[in-house]
mmCIF file of C-alpha atoms in Angstrom:
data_model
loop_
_atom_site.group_PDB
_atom_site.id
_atom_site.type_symbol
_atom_site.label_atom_id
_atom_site.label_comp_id
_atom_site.label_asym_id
_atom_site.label_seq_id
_atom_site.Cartn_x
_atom_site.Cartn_y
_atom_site.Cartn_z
ATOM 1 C CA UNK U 15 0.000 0.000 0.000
ATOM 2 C CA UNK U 16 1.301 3.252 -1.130
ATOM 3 C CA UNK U 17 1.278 4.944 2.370
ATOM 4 C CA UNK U 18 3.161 1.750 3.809
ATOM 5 C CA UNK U 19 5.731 2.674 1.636
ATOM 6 C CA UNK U 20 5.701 6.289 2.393
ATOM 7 C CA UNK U 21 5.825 5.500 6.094
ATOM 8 C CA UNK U 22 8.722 3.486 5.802
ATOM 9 C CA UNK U 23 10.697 5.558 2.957
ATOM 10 C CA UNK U 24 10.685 8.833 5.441
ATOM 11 C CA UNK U 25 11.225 6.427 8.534
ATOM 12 C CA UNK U 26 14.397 4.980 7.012
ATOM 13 C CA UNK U 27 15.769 8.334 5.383
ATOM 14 C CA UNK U 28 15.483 10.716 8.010
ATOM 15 C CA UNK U 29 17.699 8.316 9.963
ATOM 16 C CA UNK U 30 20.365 8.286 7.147
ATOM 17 C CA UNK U 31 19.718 12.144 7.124
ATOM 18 C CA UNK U 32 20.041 13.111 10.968
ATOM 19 C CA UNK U 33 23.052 10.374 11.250
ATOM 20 C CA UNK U 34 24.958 11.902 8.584
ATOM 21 C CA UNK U 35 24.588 15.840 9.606
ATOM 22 C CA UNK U 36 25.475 14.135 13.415
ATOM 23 C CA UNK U 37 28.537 12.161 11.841
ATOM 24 C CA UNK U 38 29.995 15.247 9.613
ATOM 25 C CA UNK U 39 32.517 16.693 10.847
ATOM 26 C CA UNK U 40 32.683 19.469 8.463
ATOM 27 C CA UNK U 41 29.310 20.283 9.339
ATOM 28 C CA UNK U 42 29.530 23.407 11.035
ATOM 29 C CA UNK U 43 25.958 24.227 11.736
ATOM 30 C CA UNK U 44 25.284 20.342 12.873
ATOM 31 C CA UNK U 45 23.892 21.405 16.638
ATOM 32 C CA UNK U 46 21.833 23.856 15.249
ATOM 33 C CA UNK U 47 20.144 21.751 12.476
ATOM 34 C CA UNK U 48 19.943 19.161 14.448
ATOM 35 C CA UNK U 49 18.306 21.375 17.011
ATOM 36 C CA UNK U 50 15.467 22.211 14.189
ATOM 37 C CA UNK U 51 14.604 18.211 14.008
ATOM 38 C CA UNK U 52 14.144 18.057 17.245
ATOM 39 C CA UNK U 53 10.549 18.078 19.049
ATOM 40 C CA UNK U 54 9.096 16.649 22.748
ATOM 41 C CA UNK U 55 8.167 13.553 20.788
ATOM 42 C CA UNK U 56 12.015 13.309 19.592
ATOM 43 C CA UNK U 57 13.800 13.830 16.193
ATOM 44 C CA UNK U 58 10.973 14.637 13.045
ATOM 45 C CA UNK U 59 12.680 15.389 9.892
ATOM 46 C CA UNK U 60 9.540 14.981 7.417
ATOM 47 C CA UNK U 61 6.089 16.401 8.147
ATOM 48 C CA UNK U 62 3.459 13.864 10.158
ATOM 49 C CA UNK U 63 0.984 13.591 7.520
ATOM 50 C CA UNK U 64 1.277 11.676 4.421
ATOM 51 C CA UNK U 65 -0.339 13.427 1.672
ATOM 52 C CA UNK U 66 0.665 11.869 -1.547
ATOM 53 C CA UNK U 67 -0.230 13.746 -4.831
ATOM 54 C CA UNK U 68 -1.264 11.461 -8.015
ATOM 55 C CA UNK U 69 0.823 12.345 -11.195
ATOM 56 C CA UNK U 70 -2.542 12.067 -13.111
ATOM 57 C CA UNK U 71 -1.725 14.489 -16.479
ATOM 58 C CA UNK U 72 1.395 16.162 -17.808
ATOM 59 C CA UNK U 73 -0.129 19.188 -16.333
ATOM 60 C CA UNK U 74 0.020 18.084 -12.697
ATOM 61 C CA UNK U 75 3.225 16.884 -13.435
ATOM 62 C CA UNK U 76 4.414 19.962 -14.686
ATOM 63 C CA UNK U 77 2.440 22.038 -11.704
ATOM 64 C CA UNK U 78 4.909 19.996 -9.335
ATOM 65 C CA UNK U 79 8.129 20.300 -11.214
ATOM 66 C CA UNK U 80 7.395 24.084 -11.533
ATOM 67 C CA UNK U 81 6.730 24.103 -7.643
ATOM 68 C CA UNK U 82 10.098 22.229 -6.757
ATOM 69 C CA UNK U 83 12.097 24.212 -9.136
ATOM 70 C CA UNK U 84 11.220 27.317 -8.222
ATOM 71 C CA UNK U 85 11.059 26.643 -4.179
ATOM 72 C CA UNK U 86 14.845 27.975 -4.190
ATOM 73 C CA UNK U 87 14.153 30.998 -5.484
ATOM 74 C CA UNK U 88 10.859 32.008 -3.955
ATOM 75 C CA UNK U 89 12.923 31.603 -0.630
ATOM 76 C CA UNK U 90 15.487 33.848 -1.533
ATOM 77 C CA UNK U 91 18.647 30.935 -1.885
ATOM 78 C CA UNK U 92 19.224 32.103 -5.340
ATOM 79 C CA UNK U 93 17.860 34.495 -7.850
ATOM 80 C CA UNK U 94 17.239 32.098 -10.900
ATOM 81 C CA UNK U 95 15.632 28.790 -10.269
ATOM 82 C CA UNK U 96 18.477 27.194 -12.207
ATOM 83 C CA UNK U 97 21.332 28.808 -9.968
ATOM 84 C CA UNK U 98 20.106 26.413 -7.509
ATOM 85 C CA UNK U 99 23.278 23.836 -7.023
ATOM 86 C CA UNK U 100 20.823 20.632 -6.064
ATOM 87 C CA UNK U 101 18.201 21.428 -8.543
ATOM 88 C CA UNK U 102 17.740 19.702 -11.745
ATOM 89 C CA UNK U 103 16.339 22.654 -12.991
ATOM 90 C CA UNK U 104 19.652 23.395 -14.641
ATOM 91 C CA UNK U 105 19.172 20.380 -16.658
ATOM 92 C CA UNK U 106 15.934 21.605 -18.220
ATOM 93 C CA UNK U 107 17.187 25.213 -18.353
ATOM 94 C CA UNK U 108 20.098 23.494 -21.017
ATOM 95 C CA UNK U 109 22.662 22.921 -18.940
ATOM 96 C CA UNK U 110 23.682 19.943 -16.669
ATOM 97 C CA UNK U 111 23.356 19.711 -12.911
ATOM 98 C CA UNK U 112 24.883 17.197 -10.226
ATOM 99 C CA UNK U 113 22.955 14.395 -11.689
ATOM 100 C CA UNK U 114 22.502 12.808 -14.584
ATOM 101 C CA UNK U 115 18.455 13.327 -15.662
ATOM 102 C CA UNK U 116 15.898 12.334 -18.075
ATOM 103 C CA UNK U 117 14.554 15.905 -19.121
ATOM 104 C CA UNK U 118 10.123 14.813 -19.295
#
């Protein structure tokens, strides 16, 4: 079931996440992020609901790409969308980010 997955996808990699920013050692903001995951309840890196969007049309799928890309620049990180180091938005800008993408 799709929220089974969900559950145990955010379970598993906000452990991965909040053990690597613990282990870094280069970190040097490490207390205070790790500070920001931390609630009464203990560590929460992803939000408590589970609200999974259907990709039903190339409009909705566009709608969320358009949403993710710009994200960076609506909170001030960089100016363009594309500027944005771990964006793919580069890639459908022309150019070529971190990873290698299928442009849809």
């Amino acid at each position: 079931m799709l929220q089974d997955i969900l559950r145990d996808f955010k379970k598993f990699t906000s452990k991965a996440i909040l053990k690597a920013i613990a282990e870094n050692q280069r970190e040097s903001r490490k207390e205070w992020l790790l500070k920001q995951f931390s609630t009464s309840e203990g560590n929460r890196f992803w939000r408590s609901d589970n609200k999974p969007i259907e990709l039903w049309s190339n409009s909705v799928i566009d709608q969320k790409l358009n949403y993710i890309h710009q994200n960076p620049a609506e909170e001030g990180l960089v100016f363009r969308a594309e500027d944005y180091v771990y964006s793919c938005d580069n890639d459908y800008a022309g150019g070529h980010g971190l990873l290698d993408i299928w442009v849809i």
